[in-house]
mmCIF file of C-alpha atoms in Angstrom:
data_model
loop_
_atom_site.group_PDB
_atom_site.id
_atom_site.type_symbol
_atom_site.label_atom_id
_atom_site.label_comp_id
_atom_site.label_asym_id
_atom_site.label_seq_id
_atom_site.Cartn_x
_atom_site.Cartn_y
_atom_site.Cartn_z
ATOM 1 C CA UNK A 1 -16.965 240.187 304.491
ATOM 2 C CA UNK A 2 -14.795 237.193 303.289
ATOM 3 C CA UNK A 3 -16.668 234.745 305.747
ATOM 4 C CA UNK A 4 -20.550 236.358 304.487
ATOM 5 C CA UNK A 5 -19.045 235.551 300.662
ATOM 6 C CA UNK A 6 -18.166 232.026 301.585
ATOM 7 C CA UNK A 7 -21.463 231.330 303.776
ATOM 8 C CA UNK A 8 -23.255 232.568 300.040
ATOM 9 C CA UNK A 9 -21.342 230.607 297.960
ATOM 10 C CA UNK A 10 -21.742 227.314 299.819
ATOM 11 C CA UNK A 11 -25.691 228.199 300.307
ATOM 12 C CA UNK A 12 -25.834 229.034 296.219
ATOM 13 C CA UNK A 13 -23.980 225.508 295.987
ATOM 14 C CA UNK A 14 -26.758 223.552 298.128
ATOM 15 C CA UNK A 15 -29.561 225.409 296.125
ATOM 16 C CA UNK A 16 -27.921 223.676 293.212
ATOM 17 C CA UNK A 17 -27.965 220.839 293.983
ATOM 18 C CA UNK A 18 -31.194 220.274 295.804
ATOM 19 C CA UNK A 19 -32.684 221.734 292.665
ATOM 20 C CA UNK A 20 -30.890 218.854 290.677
ATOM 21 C CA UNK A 21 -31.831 215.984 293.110
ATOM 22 C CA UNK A 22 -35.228 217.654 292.776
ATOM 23 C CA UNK A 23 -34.921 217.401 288.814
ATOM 24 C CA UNK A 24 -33.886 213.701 289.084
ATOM 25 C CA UNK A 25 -36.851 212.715 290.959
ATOM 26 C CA UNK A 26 -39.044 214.504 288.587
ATOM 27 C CA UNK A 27 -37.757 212.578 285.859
ATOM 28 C CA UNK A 28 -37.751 209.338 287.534
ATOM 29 C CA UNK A 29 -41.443 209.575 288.051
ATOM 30 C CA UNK A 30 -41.843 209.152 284.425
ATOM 31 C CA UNK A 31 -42.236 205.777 283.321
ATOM 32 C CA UNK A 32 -39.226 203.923 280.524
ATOM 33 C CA UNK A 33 -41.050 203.471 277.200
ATOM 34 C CA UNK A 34 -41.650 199.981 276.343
ATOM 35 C CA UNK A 35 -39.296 198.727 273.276
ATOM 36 C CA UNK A 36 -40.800 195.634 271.225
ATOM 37 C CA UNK A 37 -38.783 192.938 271.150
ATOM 38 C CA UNK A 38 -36.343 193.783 273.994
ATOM 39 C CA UNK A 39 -37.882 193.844 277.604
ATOM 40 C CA UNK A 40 -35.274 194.708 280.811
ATOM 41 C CA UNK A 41 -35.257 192.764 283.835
ATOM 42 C CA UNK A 42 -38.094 193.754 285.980
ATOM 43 C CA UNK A 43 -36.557 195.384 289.181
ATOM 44 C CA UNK A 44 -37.214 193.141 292.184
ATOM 45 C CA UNK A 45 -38.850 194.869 295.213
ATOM 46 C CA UNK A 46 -35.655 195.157 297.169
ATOM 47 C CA UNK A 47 -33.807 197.231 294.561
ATOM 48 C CA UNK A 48 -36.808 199.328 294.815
ATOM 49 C CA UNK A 49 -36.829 200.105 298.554
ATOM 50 C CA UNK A 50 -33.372 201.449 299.015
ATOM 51 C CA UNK A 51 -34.440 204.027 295.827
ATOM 52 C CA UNK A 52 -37.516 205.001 297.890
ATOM 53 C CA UNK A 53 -35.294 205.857 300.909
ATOM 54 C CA UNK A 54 -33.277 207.887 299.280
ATOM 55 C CA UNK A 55 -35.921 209.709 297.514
ATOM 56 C CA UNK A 56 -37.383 210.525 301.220
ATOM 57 C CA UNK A 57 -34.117 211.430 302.952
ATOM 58 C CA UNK A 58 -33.417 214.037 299.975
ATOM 59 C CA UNK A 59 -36.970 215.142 300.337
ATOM 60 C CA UNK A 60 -36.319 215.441 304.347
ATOM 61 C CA UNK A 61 -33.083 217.902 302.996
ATOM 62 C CA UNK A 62 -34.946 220.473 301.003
ATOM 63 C CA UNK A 63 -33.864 223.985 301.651
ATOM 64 C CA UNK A 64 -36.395 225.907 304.258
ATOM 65 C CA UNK A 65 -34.959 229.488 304.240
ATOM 66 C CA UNK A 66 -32.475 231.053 306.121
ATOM 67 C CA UNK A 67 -32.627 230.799 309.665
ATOM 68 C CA UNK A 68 -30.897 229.523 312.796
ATOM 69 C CA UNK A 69 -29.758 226.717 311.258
ATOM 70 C CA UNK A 70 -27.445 228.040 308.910
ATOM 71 C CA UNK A 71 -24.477 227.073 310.426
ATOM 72 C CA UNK A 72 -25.511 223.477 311.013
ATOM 73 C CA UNK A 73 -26.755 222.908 307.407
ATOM 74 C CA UNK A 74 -23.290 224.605 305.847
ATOM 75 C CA UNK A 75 -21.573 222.371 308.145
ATOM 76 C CA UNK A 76 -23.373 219.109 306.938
ATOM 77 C CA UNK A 77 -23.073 220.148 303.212
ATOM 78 C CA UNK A 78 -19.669 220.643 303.787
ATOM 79 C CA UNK A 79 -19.351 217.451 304.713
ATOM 80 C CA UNK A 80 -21.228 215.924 301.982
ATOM 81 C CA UNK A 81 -19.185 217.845 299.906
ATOM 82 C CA UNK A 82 -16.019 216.154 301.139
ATOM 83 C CA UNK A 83 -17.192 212.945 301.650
ATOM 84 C CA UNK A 84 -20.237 211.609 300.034
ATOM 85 C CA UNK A 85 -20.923 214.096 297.417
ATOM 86 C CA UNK A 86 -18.510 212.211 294.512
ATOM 87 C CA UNK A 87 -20.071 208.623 295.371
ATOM 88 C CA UNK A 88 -23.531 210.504 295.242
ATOM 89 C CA UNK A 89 -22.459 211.943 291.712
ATOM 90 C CA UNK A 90 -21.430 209.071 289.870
ATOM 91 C CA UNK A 91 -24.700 207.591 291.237
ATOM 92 C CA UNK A 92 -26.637 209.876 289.871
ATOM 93 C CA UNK A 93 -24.780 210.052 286.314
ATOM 94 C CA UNK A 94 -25.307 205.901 286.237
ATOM 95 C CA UNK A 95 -29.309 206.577 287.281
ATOM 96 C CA UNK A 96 -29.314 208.742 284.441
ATOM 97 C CA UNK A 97 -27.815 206.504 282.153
ATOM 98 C CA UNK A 98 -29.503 203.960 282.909
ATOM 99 C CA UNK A 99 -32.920 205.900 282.618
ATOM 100 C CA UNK A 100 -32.653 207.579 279.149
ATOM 101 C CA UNK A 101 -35.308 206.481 276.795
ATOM 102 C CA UNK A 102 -34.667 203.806 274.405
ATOM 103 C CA UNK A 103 -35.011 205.057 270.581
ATOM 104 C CA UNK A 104 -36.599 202.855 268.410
ATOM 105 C CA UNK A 105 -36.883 203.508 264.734
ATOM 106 C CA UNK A 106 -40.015 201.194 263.365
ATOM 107 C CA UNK A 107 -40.028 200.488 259.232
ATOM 108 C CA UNK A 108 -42.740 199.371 257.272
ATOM 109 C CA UNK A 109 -41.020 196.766 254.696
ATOM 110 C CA UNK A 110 -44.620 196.803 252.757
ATOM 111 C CA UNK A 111 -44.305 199.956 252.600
ATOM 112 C CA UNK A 112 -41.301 200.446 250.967
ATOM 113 C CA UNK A 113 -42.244 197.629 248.908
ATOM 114 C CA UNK A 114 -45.309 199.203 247.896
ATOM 115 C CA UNK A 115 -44.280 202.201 247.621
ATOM 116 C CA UNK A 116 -41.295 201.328 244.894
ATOM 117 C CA UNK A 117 -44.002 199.278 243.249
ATOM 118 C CA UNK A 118 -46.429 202.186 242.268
ATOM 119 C CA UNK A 119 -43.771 204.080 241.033
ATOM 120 C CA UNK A 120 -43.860 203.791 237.438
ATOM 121 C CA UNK A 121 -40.637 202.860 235.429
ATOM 122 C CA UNK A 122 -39.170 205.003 233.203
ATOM 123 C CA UNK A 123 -40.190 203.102 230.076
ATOM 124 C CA UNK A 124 -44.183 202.888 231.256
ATOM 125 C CA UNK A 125 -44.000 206.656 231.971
ATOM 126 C CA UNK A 126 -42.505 207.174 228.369
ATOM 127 C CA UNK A 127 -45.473 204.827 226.962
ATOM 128 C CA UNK A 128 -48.139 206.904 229.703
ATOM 129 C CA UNK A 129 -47.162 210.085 227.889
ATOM 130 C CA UNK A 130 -47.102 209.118 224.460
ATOM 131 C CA UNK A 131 -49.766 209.977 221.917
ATOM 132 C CA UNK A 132 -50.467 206.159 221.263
ATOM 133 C CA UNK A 133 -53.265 204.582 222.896
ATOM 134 C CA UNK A 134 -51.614 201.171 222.753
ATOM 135 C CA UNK A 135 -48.363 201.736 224.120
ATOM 136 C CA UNK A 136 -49.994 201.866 227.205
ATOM 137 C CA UNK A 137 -50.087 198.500 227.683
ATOM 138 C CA UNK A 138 -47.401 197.440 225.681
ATOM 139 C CA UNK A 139 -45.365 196.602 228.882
ATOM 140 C CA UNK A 140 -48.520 193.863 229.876
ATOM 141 C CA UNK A 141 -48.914 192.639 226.208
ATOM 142 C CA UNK A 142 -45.118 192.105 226.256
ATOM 143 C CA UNK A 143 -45.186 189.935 229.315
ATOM 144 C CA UNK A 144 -48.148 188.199 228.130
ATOM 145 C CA UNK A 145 -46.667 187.796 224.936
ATOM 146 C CA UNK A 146 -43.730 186.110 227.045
ATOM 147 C CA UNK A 147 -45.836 183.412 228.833
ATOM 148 C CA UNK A 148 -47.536 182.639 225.760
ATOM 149 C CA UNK A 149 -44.628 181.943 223.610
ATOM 150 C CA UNK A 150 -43.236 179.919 226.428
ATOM 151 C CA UNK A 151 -46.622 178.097 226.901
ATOM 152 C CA UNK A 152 -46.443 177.479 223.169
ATOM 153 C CA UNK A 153 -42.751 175.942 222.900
ATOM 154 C CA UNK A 154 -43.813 173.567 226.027
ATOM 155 C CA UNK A 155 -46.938 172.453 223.901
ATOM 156 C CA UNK A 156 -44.596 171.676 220.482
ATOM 157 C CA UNK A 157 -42.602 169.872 222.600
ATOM 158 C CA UNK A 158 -45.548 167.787 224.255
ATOM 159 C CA UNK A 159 -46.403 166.878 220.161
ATOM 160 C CA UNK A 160 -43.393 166.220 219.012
ATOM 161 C CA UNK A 161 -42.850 163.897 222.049
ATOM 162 C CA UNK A 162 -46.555 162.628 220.985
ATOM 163 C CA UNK A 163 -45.335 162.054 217.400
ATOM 164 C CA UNK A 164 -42.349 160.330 218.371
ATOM 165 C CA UNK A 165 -43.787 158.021 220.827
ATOM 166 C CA UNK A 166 -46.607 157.185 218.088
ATOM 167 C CA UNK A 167 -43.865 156.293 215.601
ATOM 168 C CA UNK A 168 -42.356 153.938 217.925
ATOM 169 C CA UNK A 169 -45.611 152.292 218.752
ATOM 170 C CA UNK A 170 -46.461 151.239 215.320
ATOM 171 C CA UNK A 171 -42.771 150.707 214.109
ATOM 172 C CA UNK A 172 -41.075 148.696 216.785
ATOM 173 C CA UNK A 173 -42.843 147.716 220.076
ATOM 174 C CA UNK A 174 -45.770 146.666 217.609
ATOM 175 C CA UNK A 175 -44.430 145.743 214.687
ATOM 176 C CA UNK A 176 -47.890 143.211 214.095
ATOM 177 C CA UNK A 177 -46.968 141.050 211.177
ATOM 178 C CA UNK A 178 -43.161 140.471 212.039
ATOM 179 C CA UNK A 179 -44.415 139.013 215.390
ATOM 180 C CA UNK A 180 -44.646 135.345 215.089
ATOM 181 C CA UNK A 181 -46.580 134.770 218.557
ATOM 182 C CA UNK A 182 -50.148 136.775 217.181
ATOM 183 C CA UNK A 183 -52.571 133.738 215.457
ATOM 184 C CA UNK A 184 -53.014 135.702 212.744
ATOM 185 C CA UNK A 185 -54.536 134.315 209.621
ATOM 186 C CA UNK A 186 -51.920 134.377 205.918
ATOM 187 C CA UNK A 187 -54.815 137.005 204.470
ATOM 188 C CA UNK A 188 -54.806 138.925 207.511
ATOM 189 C CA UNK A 189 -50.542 138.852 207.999
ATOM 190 C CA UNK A 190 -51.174 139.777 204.329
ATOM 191 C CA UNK A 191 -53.014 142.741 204.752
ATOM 192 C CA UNK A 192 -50.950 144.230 207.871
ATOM 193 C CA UNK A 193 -47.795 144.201 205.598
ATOM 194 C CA UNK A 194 -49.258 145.872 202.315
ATOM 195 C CA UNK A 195 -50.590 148.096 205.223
ATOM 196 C CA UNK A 196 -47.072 148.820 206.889
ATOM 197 C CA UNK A 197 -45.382 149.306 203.525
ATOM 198 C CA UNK A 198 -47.762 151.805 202.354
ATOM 199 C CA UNK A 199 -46.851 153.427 206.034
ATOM 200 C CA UNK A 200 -43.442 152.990 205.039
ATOM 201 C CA UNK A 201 -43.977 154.472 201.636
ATOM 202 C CA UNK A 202 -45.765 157.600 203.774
ATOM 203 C CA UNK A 203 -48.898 157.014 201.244
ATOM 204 C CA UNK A 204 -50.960 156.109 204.448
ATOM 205 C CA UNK A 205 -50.534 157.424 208.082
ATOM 206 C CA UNK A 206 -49.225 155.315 210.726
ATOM 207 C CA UNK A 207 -51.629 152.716 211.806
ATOM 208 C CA UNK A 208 -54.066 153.242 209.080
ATOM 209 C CA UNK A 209 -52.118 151.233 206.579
ATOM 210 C CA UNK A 210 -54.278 148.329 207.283
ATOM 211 C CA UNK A 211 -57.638 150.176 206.973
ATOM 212 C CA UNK A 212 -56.829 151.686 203.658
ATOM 213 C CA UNK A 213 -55.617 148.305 202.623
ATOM 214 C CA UNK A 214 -59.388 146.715 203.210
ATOM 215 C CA UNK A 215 -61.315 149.954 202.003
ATOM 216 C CA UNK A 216 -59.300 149.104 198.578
ATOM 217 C CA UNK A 217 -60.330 146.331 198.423
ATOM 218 C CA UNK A 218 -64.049 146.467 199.072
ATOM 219 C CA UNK A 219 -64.737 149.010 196.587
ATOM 220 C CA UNK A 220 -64.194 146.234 194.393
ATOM 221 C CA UNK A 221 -66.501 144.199 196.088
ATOM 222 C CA UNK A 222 -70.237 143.805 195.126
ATOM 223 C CA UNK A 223 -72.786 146.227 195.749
ATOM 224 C CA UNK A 224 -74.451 144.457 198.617
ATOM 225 C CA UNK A 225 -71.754 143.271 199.925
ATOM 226 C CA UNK A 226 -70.291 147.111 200.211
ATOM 227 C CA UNK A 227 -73.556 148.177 202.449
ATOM 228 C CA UNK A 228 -73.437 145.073 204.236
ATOM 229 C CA UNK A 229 -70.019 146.077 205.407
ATOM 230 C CA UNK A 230 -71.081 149.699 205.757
ATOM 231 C CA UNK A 231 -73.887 148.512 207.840
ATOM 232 C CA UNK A 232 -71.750 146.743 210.610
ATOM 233 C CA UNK A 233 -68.966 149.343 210.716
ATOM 234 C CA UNK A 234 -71.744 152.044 211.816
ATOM 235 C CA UNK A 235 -73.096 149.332 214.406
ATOM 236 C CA UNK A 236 -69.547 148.841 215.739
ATOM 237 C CA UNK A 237 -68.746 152.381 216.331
ATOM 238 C CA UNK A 238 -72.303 152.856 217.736
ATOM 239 C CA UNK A 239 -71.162 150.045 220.513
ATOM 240 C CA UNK A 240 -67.942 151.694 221.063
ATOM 241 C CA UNK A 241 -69.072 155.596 221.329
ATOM 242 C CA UNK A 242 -72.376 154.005 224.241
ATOM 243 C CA UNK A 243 -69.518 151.915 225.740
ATOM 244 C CA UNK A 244 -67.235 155.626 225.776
ATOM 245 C CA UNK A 245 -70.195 157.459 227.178
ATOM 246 C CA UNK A 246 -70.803 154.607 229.978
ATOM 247 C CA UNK A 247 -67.225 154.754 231.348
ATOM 248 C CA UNK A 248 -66.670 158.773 231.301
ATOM 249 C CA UNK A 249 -63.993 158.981 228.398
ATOM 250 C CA UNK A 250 -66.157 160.382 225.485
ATOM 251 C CA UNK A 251 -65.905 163.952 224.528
ATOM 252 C CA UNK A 252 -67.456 165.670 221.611
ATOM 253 C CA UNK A 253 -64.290 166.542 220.125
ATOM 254 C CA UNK A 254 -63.372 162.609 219.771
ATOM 255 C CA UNK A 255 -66.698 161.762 218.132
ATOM 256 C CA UNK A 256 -65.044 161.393 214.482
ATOM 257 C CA UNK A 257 -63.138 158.644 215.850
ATOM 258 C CA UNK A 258 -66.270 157.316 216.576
ATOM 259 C CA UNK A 259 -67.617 158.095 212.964
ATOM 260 C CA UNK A 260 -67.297 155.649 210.297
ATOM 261 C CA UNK A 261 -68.386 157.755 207.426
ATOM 262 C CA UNK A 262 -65.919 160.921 208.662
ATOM 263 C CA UNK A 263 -62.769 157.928 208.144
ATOM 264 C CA UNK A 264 -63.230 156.432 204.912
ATOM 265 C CA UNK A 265 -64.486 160.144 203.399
ATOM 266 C CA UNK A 266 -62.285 162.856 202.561
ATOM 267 C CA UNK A 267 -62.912 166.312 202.954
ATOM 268 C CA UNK A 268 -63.744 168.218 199.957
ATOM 269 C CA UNK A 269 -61.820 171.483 199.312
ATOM 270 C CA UNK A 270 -63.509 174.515 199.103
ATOM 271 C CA UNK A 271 -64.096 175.998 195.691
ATOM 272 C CA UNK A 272 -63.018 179.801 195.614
ATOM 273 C CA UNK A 273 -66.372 181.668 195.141
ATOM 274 C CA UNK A 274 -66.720 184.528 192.667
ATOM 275 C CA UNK A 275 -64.179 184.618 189.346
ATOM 276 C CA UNK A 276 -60.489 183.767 189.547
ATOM 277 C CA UNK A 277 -58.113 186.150 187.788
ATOM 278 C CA UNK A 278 -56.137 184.021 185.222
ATOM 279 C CA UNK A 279 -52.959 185.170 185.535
ATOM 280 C CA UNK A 280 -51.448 186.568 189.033
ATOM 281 C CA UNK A 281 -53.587 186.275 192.820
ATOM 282 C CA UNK A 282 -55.787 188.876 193.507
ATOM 283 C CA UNK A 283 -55.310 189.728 197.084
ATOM 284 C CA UNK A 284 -56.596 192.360 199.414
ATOM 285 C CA UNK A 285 -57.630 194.588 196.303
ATOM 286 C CA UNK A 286 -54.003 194.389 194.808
ATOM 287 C CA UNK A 287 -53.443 191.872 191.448
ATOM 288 C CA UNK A 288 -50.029 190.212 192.584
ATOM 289 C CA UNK A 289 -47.629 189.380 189.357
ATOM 290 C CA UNK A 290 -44.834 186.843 189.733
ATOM 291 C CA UNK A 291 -41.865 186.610 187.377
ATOM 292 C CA UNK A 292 -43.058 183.773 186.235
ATOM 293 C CA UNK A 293 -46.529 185.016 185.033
ATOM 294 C CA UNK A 294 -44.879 188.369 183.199
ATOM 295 C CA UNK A 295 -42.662 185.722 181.395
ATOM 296 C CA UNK A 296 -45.093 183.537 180.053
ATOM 297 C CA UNK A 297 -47.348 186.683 179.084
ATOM 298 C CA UNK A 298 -44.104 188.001 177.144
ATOM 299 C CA UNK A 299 -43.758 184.874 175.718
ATOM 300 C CA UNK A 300 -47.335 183.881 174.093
ATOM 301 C CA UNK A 301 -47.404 187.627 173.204
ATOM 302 C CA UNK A 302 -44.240 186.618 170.662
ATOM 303 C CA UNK A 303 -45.454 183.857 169.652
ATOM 304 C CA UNK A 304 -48.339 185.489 168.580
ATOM 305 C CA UNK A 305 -46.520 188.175 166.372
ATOM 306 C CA UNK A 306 -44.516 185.474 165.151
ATOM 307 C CA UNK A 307 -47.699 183.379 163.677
ATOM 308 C CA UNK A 308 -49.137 186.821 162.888
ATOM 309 C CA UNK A 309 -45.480 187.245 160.668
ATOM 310 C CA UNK A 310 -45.514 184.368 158.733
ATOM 311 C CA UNK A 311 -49.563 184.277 158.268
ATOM 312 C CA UNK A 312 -48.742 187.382 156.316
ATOM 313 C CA UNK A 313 -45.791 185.993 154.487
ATOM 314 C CA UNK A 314 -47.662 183.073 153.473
ATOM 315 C CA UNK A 315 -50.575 185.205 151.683
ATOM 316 C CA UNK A 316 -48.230 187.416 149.783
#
């Protein structure tokens, strides 16, 4: 009984592992999934053909039932047992190892991106679910409101710059009658220093000192002699504003430099239409009263009473 309990045991341990060698070669039919971005050494053909003969001479050892035989194959499994069967083992465990699939977790940076993008903020899903139509976009008009501020500052800047860089022109790298090399004429050095003191004086703009200076003084010329002059300043500006046009740098927006009538004219003020309230501004439907306006009311109101007072005094 003892030796038919042992001959079971050892045949329940070969089913074993035949059916785990079988296992193994099931799952090494399956092919490795390929991992982007890291590729294994591709197995040379030699490594291959010692796999191959293994696979056959396990094949060769599947179980065929019980038989004649018995002994022979409980012999040779007892021997594998003892000798090969722990090299065979730690085989197998490296095989497997060595064959489990490669996990490779693949994310979409865009998508994250877009995905924190489209969600709304907390302060455009407060404006979203106000009553207000235009806090809707409040968040845009701020931003816009940002870059147009900032566009704004750069362009005071760029003026102010301007401005200064004018001022320098006319007041020290041409200073025109202080230079002694220009052939100028005494009436003409005359007329560029009345012209830079009325500059300096800030009754004339810089570098139209001179050109008020000459307009002065042919208004008191003769009649003739005023559309004479007239005449030839509208035939030089003509000449200038063709030779513009010819080389590209005219503009419609420059053509009262060109104009000789929109430089010596001012513009006239426009006359507030309708009737003017005479004491206070009438704005937006409202009459506007300044201090200043209730006190002088007050006071011609007192004066009156006392002229009416001493008109009476004087008739009794």
């Amino acid at each position: 009984m003892a030796a038919a309990e042992e001959m079971a045991c050892a045949d329940q341990q070969e089913l074993l592992r035949l059916l785990e060698d079988h296992g193994q070669q099931f799952l090494g039919s399956f092919a490795s999934p390929v991992v982007i971005g890291k590729r294994k050494g591709e197995t040379s053909d030699e490594e291959r053909q010692p796999k191959k003969r293994k696979v056959n001479d396990e094949s060769e050892e599947e179980w065929s039932g019980f038989g004649s035989n018995d002994e022979d194959s409980i012999s040779d499994s007892d021997e594998d047992l003892d000798g090969g069967s722990a090299e065979e083992i730690g085989e197998q465990q490296e095989r497997n190892a060595s064959r489990r699939p490669d996990v490779v977790v693949f994310s979409d940076q865009s998508a994250k991106t877009s995905t924190s993008a489209s969600q709304p903020t907390k302060a455009q899903m407060k404006a979203f679910m106000s009553s207000k139509v235009t806090k809707v976009s409040q968040d845009v008009q701020e931003h816009e409101s940002d870059e147009k501020s900032s566009d704004e500052d750069d362009e005071r800047t760029h003026v102010q710059n301007d401005a200064l860089l004018h001022r320098l022109v006319h007041t020290h790298i041409l200073p025109g009658s202080s230079n002694p090399d220009l052939s100028l004429t005494p009436a003409q050095r005359k007329k560029m220093l009345a012209g830079r003191i009325l500059e300096a004086a800030g009754k004339a703009k810089l570098g139209k000192g001179e050109t008020t200076v000459r307009s002065a003084e042919h208004k008191m010329a003769a009649k003739r002699v005023r559309e004479g002059i007239i005449a030839k300043q509208k035939e030089r500006n003509q000449k200038q504003l063709e030779e513009a046009k010819n080389l590209g740098n005219y503009h419609p927006t420059l053509k009262r430099l060109y104009d000789a009538s929109s430089q010596t004219q001012n513009r006239k003020r426009t006359r507030e239409k309708g009737l003017r309230m005479g004491v206070g501004s009438f704005r937006g439907g409202v009459l506007k009263l300044s201090r200043e306006d209730i006190s002088s009311v007050q006071a011609t109101t007192g004066d009156r009473r006392r002229r009416d007072f001493k008109r009476k005094g004087a008739k009794r």
